[in-house]
């Protein structure tokens, strides 16, 4: 069983930046497509960004296009999400996981604890 470990969240003012990191305990995702998801209070978990296993393709939700950048460092087995120009509506718990185009969000069985991102005012 893979355990996802997200980190890097925090409190930031609108317009600020954060970089989230994701690692896996008990496995590797070097050869896997990966994604970042988020869940705001009272809302459904949603896909934020995805990246192919070798980094050759990235996709973003329209709400974060141009502001967020997903990347993965296969040498360090680490996934990143650079978040710039943050808005209050970006406030959510952010999660990483494998990415499958055929999956709905609810199809994922295993989730980490996530990392809280709060954009004030």
CSV table of N, CA and C in Angstrom, one decimal:
chain,number,residue,atom,x,y,z
A,1,UNK,N,0.8,-1.2,0.0
A,1,UNK,CA,0.0,0.0,0.0
A,1,UNK,C,0.9,1.2,0.0
A,2,UNK,N,0.7,2.1,-1.0
A,2,UNK,CA,1.4,3.3,-1.1
A,2,UNK,C,0.8,4.4,-0.2
A,3,UNK,N,1.6,5.1,0.5
A,3,UNK,CA,1.2,6.2,1.3
A,3,UNK,C,1.7,7.5,0.7
A,4,UNK,N,0.8,8.4,0.5
A,4,UNK,CA,1.1,9.7,-0.1
A,4,UNK,C,1.4,10.7,1.0
A,5,UNK,N,2.5,11.5,0.8
A,5,UNK,CA,2.9,12.5,1.8
A,5,UNK,C,3.1,13.8,1.1
A,6,UNK,N,2.1,14.7,1.4
A,6,UNK,CA,2.1,16.1,0.9
A,6,UNK,C,2.6,17.0,1.9
A,7,UNK,N,3.3,18.1,1.4
A,7,UNK,CA,3.9,19.1,2.3
A,7,UNK,C,4.0,20.4,1.5
A,8,UNK,N,4.2,21.5,2.3
A,8,UNK,CA,4.5,22.8,1.7
A,8,UNK,C,3.4,23.8,1.8
A,9,UNK,N,2.2,23.4,2.3
A,9,UNK,CA,1.1,24.3,2.4
A,9,UNK,C,1.4,25.3,3.5
A,10,UNK,N,0.5,26.3,3.6
A,10,UNK,CA,0.6,27.3,4.6
A,10,UNK,C,-0.4,28.4,4.4
A,11,UNK,N,-0.2,29.5,5.1
A,11,UNK,CA,-1.0,30.7,5.0
A,11,UNK,C,-0.3,31.7,4.1
A,12,UNK,N,-1.0,32.3,3.2
A,12,UNK,CA,-0.4,33.2,2.3
A,12,UNK,C,-1.4,34.3,1.9
A,13,UNK,N,-1.0,35.5,1.6
A,13,UNK,CA,-1.9,36.6,1.2
A,13,UNK,C,-2.2,36.5,-0.3
A,14,UNK,N,-3.3,37.0,-0.7
A,14,UNK,CA,-3.6,37.0,-2.2
A,14,UNK,C,-2.5,37.6,-3.0
A,15,UNK,N,-2.1,36.9,-4.1
A,15,UNK,CA,-1.0,37.3,-4.9
A,15,UNK,C,0.3,36.6,-4.5
A,16,UNK,N,0.3,35.9,-3.4
A,16,UNK,CA,1.5,35.3,-3.0
A,16,UNK,C,1.7,33.9,-3.7
A,17,UNK,N,2.8,33.2,-3.2
A,17,UNK,CA,3.2,32.0,-3.9
A,17,UNK,C,3.5,30.9,-2.8
A,18,UNK,N,3.3,29.7,-3.2
A,18,UNK,CA,3.7,28.5,-2.4
A,18,UNK,C,4.2,27.4,-3.4
A,19,UNK,N,5.0,26.5,-2.9
A,19,UNK,CA,5.4,25.3,-3.6
A,19,UNK,C,5.1,24.1,-2.8
A,20,UNK,N,4.2,23.3,-3.3
A,20,UNK,CA,3.9,22.0,-2.7
A,20,UNK,C,4.7,20.9,-3.1
A,21,UNK,N,5.0,19.9,-2.3
A,21,UNK,CA,5.8,18.7,-2.6
A,21,UNK,C,5.0,17.5,-2.3
A,22,UNK,N,5.3,16.4,-3.0
A,22,UNK,CA,4.6,15.1,-2.8
A,22,UNK,C,5.6,14.0,-2.9
A,23,UNK,N,5.6,13.1,-2.0
A,23,UNK,CA,6.4,12.0,-2.0
A,23,UNK,C,5.6,10.7,-1.7
A,24,UNK,N,6.1,9.6,-1.9
A,24,UNK,CA,5.4,8.3,-1.7
A,24,UNK,C,6.2,7.5,-0.7
A,25,UNK,N,5.5,6.9,0.2
A,25,UNK,CA,6.1,5.9,1.1
A,25,UNK,C,5.7,4.6,0.8
A,26,UNK,N,6.6,3.6,0.6
A,26,UNK,CA,6.2,2.3,0.2
A,26,UNK,C,6.1,2.0,-1.2
A,27,UNK,N,6.6,2.9,-2.1
A,27,UNK,CA,6.6,2.7,-3.5
A,27,UNK,C,7.3,3.9,-4.2
A,28,UNK,N,7.2,3.8,-5.5
A,28,UNK,CA,7.7,4.9,-6.4
A,28,UNK,C,6.7,5.3,-7.5
A,29,UNK,N,6.8,6.5,-7.9
A,29,UNK,CA,5.9,6.9,-9.0
A,29,UNK,C,6.8,7.5,-10.2
A,30,UNK,N,8.0,7.0,-10.3
A,30,UNK,CA,8.9,7.5,-11.4
A,30,UNK,C,8.3,7.2,-12.7
A,31,UNK,N,7.6,6.1,-12.9
A,31,UNK,CA,7.1,5.7,-14.2
A,31,UNK,C,5.5,5.9,-14.3
A,32,UNK,N,5.0,6.8,-13.4
A,32,UNK,CA,3.6,7.0,-13.4
A,32,UNK,C,3.2,8.4,-13.7
A,33,UNK,N,2.1,8.6,-14.3
A,33,UNK,CA,1.5,9.9,-14.4
A,33,UNK,C,0.9,10.3,-13.1
A,34,UNK,N,1.1,11.6,-12.7
A,34,UNK,CA,0.7,12.0,-11.4
A,34,UNK,C,-0.2,13.3,-11.5
A,35,UNK,N,-0.9,13.6,-10.4
A,35,UNK,CA,-1.8,14.7,-10.4
A,35,UNK,C,-1.9,15.3,-9.0
A,36,UNK,N,-2.3,16.6,-9.0
A,36,UNK,CA,-2.7,17.3,-7.8
A,36,UNK,C,-4.2,17.5,-7.8
A,37,UNK,N,-4.8,17.3,-6.7
A,37,UNK,CA,-6.2,17.5,-6.5
A,37,UNK,C,-6.4,18.5,-5.3
A,38,UNK,N,-7.5,19.1,-5.1
A,38,UNK,CA,-7.8,19.9,-4.0
A,38,UNK,C,-9.3,19.8,-3.6
A,39,UNK,N,-9.5,20.0,-2.3
A,39,UNK,CA,-10.9,20.0,-1.8
A,39,UNK,C,-11.1,21.2,-0.9
A,40,UNK,N,-11.9,22.1,-1.2
A,40,UNK,CA,-12.3,23.2,-0.4
A,40,UNK,C,-13.4,22.8,0.6
A,41,UNK,N,-13.5,23.5,1.7
A,41,UNK,CA,-14.6,23.2,2.6
A,41,UNK,C,-16.0,23.2,2.0
A,42,UNK,N,-16.7,22.1,2.2
A,42,UNK,CA,-18.1,22.0,1.7
A,42,UNK,C,-18.1,21.8,0.2
A,43,UNK,N,-17.0,21.5,-0.5
A,43,UNK,CA,-17.0,21.3,-1.9
A,43,UNK,C,-16.4,19.9,-2.2
A,44,UNK,N,-16.7,19.4,-3.5
A,44,UNK,CA,-16.1,18.2,-3.9
A,44,UNK,C,-14.6,18.3,-4.2
A,45,UNK,N,-13.9,17.2,-4.1
A,45,UNK,CA,-12.5,17.1,-4.5
A,45,UNK,C,-12.4,17.3,-6.0
A,46,UNK,N,-11.5,18.1,-6.5
A,46,UNK,CA,-11.4,18.3,-7.9
A,46,UNK,C,-9.9,18.2,-8.4
A,47,UNK,N,-9.8,17.9,-9.6
A,47,UNK,CA,-8.5,17.8,-10.3
A,47,UNK,C,-7.9,19.2,-10.5
A,48,UNK,N,-6.7,19.5,-10.1
A,48,UNK,CA,-6.0,20.8,-10.3
A,48,UNK,C,-5.1,20.7,-11.5
A,49,UNK,N,-4.2,19.7,-11.5
A,49,UNK,CA,-3.2,19.6,-12.5
A,49,UNK,C,-2.7,18.2,-12.7
A,50,UNK,N,-2.2,17.8,-13.8
A,50,UNK,CA,-1.8,16.4,-14.1
A,50,UNK,C,-0.5,16.5,-14.9
A,51,UNK,N,0.3,15.5,-14.8
A,51,UNK,CA,1.6,15.4,-15.6
A,51,UNK,C,1.9,14.0,-16.0
A,52,UNK,N,2.3,13.8,-17.2
A,52,UNK,CA,2.7,12.5,-17.7
A,52,UNK,C,3.9,11.9,-17.0
A,53,UNK,N,4.1,10.6,-17.1
A,53,UNK,CA,5.2,10.0,-16.3
A,53,UNK,C,6.5,10.6,-16.5
A,54,UNK,N,6.8,11.0,-17.7
A,54,UNK,CA,8.1,11.6,-18.1
A,54,UNK,C,8.1,13.1,-18.1
A,55,UNK,N,7.0,13.7,-17.7
A,55,UNK,CA,6.9,15.2,-17.7
A,55,UNK,C,6.6,15.8,-19.1
A,56,UNK,N,6.4,15.0,-20.1
A,56,UNK,CA,6.2,15.5,-21.4
A,56,UNK,C,4.9,16.2,-21.7
A,57,UNK,N,3.9,15.9,-20.9
A,57,UNK,CA,2.6,16.6,-21.0
A,57,UNK,C,2.1,17.0,-19.7
A,58,UNK,N,1.5,18.2,-19.6
A,58,UNK,CA,0.9,18.7,-18.4
A,58,UNK,C,-0.5,19.3,-18.8
A,59,UNK,N,-1.4,19.2,-17.9
A,59,UNK,CA,-2.8,19.7,-18.0
A,59,UNK,C,-3.2,20.4,-16.8
A,60,UNK,N,-4.0,21.4,-16.9
A,60,UNK,CA,-4.4,22.2,-15.8
A,60,UNK,C,-5.9,22.5,-15.8
A,61,UNK,N,-6.5,22.6,-14.6
A,61,UNK,CA,-7.9,23.1,-14.6
A,61,UNK,C,-7.9,24.5,-15.0
A,62,UNK,N,-9.0,24.9,-15.7
A,62,UNK,CA,-9.1,26.3,-16.2
A,62,UNK,C,-8.9,27.3,-15.1
A,63,UNK,N,-9.3,27.0,-13.9
A,63,UNK,CA,-9.2,28.0,-12.8
A,63,UNK,C,-7.8,28.3,-12.3
A,64,UNK,N,-6.8,27.4,-12.7
A,64,UNK,CA,-5.5,27.6,-12.3
A,64,UNK,C,-4.5,27.8,-13.4
A,65,UNK,N,-5.0,27.7,-14.7
A,65,UNK,CA,-4.2,27.8,-15.9
A,65,UNK,C,-3.4,29.1,-15.8
A,66,UNK,N,-2.1,29.1,-16.1
A,66,UNK,CA,-1.3,30.3,-16.1
A,66,UNK,C,-0.8,30.7,-14.8
A,67,UNK,N,-1.3,30.1,-13.7
A,67,UNK,CA,-0.9,30.5,-12.3
A,67,UNK,C,-0.1,29.4,-11.6
A,68,UNK,N,-0.5,28.1,-11.9
A,68,UNK,CA,0.1,27.0,-11.3
A,68,UNK,C,1.0,26.2,-12.3
A,69,UNK,N,2.1,25.6,-11.8
A,69,UNK,CA,2.9,24.7,-12.6
A,69,UNK,C,3.2,23.4,-11.9
A,70,UNK,N,2.9,22.3,-12.6
A,70,UNK,CA,3.1,21.0,-12.0
A,70,UNK,C,4.4,20.5,-12.6
A,71,UNK,N,5.2,19.8,-11.8
A,71,UNK,CA,6.5,19.2,-12.3
A,71,UNK,C,6.8,18.0,-11.5
A,72,UNK,N,7.6,17.1,-12.0
A,72,UNK,CA,8.1,16.0,-11.2
A,72,UNK,C,9.5,15.7,-11.5
A,73,UNK,N,10.2,15.4,-10.4
A,73,UNK,CA,11.7,15.1,-10.4
A,73,UNK,C,11.8,13.6,-10.2
A,74,UNK,N,12.0,12.9,-11.3
A,74,UNK,CA,12.1,11.5,-11.2
A,74,UNK,C,13.3,11.0,-10.5
A,75,UNK,N,14.4,11.8,-10.6
A,75,UNK,CA,15.6,11.4,-9.9
A,75,UNK,C,15.4,11.4,-8.4
A,76,UNK,N,14.6,12.3,-7.9
A,76,UNK,CA,14.3,12.4,-6.5
A,76,UNK,C,12.9,11.8,-6.1
A,77,UNK,N,12.2,11.3,-7.1
A,77,UNK,CA,10.9,10.7,-6.9
A,77,UNK,C,10.0,11.6,-6.1
A,78,UNK,N,9.9,12.9,-6.6
A,78,UNK,CA,9.1,13.9,-6.0
A,78,UNK,C,8.3,14.7,-7.0
A,79,UNK,N,7.1,15.0,-6.6
A,79,UNK,CA,6.1,15.7,-7.4
A,79,UNK,C,6.0,17.1,-6.8
A,80,UNK,N,5.9,18.1,-7.6
A,80,UNK,CA,5.8,19.5,-7.1
A,80,UNK,C,4.6,20.2,-7.8
A,81,UNK,N,4.1,21.2,-7.0
A,81,UNK,CA,3.1,22.2,-7.6
A,81,UNK,C,3.5,23.6,-7.2
A,82,UNK,N,4.0,24.3,-8.1
A,82,UNK,CA,4.3,25.7,-7.9
A,82,UNK,C,3.1,26.5,-8.1
A,83,UNK,N,2.7,27.3,-7.1
A,83,UNK,CA,1.4,28.0,-7.0
A,83,UNK,C,1.8,29.5,-6.9
A,84,UNK,N,1.5,30.3,-8.0
A,84,UNK,CA,1.7,31.7,-8.0
A,84,UNK,C,0.4,32.5,-8.2
A,85,UNK,N,0.4,33.8,-7.9
A,85,UNK,CA,-0.7,34.6,-8.0
A,85,UNK,C,-1.9,34.0,-7.3
A,86,UNK,N,-1.7,33.5,-6.1
A,86,UNK,CA,-2.8,32.8,-5.4
A,86,UNK,C,-4.0,33.7,-5.1
A,87,UNK,N,-5.2,33.1,-5.1
A,87,UNK,CA,-6.4,33.8,-4.9
A,87,UNK,C,-7.1,33.1,-3.7
A,88,UNK,N,-8.0,33.9,-3.0
A,88,UNK,CA,-8.8,33.3,-1.9
A,88,UNK,C,-9.5,32.0,-2.3
A,89,UNK,N,-10.0,31.9,-3.5
A,89,UNK,CA,-10.7,30.7,-4.0
A,89,UNK,C,-9.7,29.5,-4.1
A,90,UNK,N,-8.4,29.7,-4.0
A,90,UNK,CA,-7.5,28.5,-4.1
A,90,UNK,C,-7.4,27.9,-2.7
A,91,UNK,N,-8.0,28.4,-1.7
A,91,UNK,CA,-8.0,27.9,-0.3
A,91,UNK,C,-8.6,26.5,-0.3
A,92,UNK,N,-7.8,25.5,0.1
A,92,UNK,CA,-8.3,24.1,0.0
A,92,UNK,C,-7.2,23.2,0.7
A,93,UNK,N,-7.5,21.9,0.9
A,93,UNK,CA,-6.5,20.9,1.2
A,93,UNK,C,-6.1,20.3,-0.1
A,94,UNK,N,-4.8,20.3,-0.4
A,94,UNK,CA,-4.3,19.8,-1.6
A,94,UNK,C,-3.7,18.4,-1.4
A,95,UNK,N,-4.0,17.5,-2.4
A,95,UNK,CA,-3.6,16.1,-2.4
A,95,UNK,C,-2.9,15.7,-3.7
A,96,UNK,N,-2.0,14.8,-3.6
A,96,UNK,CA,-1.4,14.2,-4.8
A,96,UNK,C,-1.8,12.8,-4.9
A,97,UNK,N,-1.8,12.2,-6.1
A,97,UNK,CA,-2.1,10.9,-6.4
A,97,UNK,C,-1.7,10.5,-7.8
A,98,UNK,N,-1.8,9.2,-8.2
A,98,UNK,CA,-1.7,8.8,-9.5
A,98,UNK,C,-2.7,9.4,-10.4
A,99,UNK,N,-2.4,9.5,-11.7
A,99,UNK,CA,-3.4,10.1,-12.6
A,99,UNK,C,-3.8,9.1,-13.7
A,100,UNK,N,-5.1,8.9,-13.8
A,100,UNK,CA,-5.6,8.0,-14.9
A,100,UNK,C,-6.7,8.8,-15.6
A,101,UNK,N,-6.6,8.9,-16.9
A,101,UNK,CA,-7.7,9.7,-17.6
A,101,UNK,C,-9.0,9.0,-17.5
A,102,UNK,N,-9.1,7.7,-17.3
A,102,UNK,CA,-10.3,7.0,-17.1
A,102,UNK,C,-11.0,7.1,-15.8
A,103,UNK,N,-10.3,7.7,-14.8
A,103,UNK,CA,-10.8,7.8,-13.4
A,103,UNK,C,-11.6,9.0,-13.2
A,104,UNK,N,-12.6,8.9,-12.4
A,104,UNK,CA,-13.3,10.0,-11.8
A,104,UNK,C,-12.6,10.1,-10.4
A,105,UNK,N,-12.7,11.3,-9.8
A,105,UNK,CA,-12.0,11.5,-8.6
A,105,UNK,C,-12.4,10.5,-7.5
A,106,UNK,N,-13.7,10.1,-7.5
A,106,UNK,CA,-14.2,9.2,-6.5
A,106,UNK,C,-13.7,7.8,-6.7
A,107,UNK,N,-13.0,7.5,-7.9
A,107,UNK,CA,-12.5,6.2,-8.1
A,107,UNK,C,-11.2,5.9,-7.4
A,108,UNK,N,-10.5,6.9,-6.9
A,108,UNK,CA,-9.3,6.8,-6.2
A,108,UNK,C,-9.6,6.2,-4.8
A,109,UNK,N,-8.9,5.2,-4.4
A,109,UNK,CA,-9.1,4.5,-3.1
A,109,UNK,C,-8.2,5.1,-2.0
A,110,UNK,N,-7.0,5.4,-2.3
A,110,UNK,CA,-6.0,5.8,-1.3
A,110,UNK,C,-5.6,7.3,-1.5
A,111,UNK,N,-5.7,8.0,-0.4
A,111,UNK,CA,-5.4,9.4,-0.3
A,111,UNK,C,-4.5,9.7,0.9
A,112,UNK,N,-3.6,10.6,0.8
A,112,UNK,CA,-2.8,11.1,1.9
A,112,UNK,C,-3.6,12.0,2.8
A,113,UNK,N,-2.9,12.6,3.7
A,113,UNK,CA,-3.5,13.6,4.6
A,113,UNK,C,-3.8,14.9,3.9
A,114,UNK,N,-3.0,15.2,2.9
A,114,UNK,CA,-3.1,16.5,2.2
A,114,UNK,C,-2.3,17.5,2.9
A,115,UNK,N,-2.2,18.7,2.3
A,115,UNK,CA,-1.6,19.8,2.9
A,115,UNK,C,-2.5,21.1,2.7
A,116,UNK,N,-2.7,21.8,3.8
A,116,UNK,CA,-3.6,22.9,3.8
A,116,UNK,C,-3.0,24.2,3.2
A,117,UNK,N,-3.7,24.7,2.2
A,117,UNK,CA,-3.3,26.0,1.6
A,117,UNK,C,-4.4,27.0,2.0
A,118,UNK,N,-4.1,28.1,2.6
A,118,UNK,CA,-5.0,29.1,3.0
A,118,UNK,C,-4.6,30.5,2.4
A,119,UNK,N,-5.4,31.0,1.6
A,119,UNK,CA,-5.1,32.3,1.0
A,119,UNK,C,-6.1,33.3,1.6
A,120,UNK,N,-5.6,34.2,2.5
A,120,UNK,CA,-6.4,35.1,3.3
A,120,UNK,C,-7.0,36.2,2.5
A,121,UNK,N,-8.2,36.7,3.0
A,121,UNK,CA,-8.9,37.8,2.5
A,121,UNK,C,-9.1,37.8,1.0
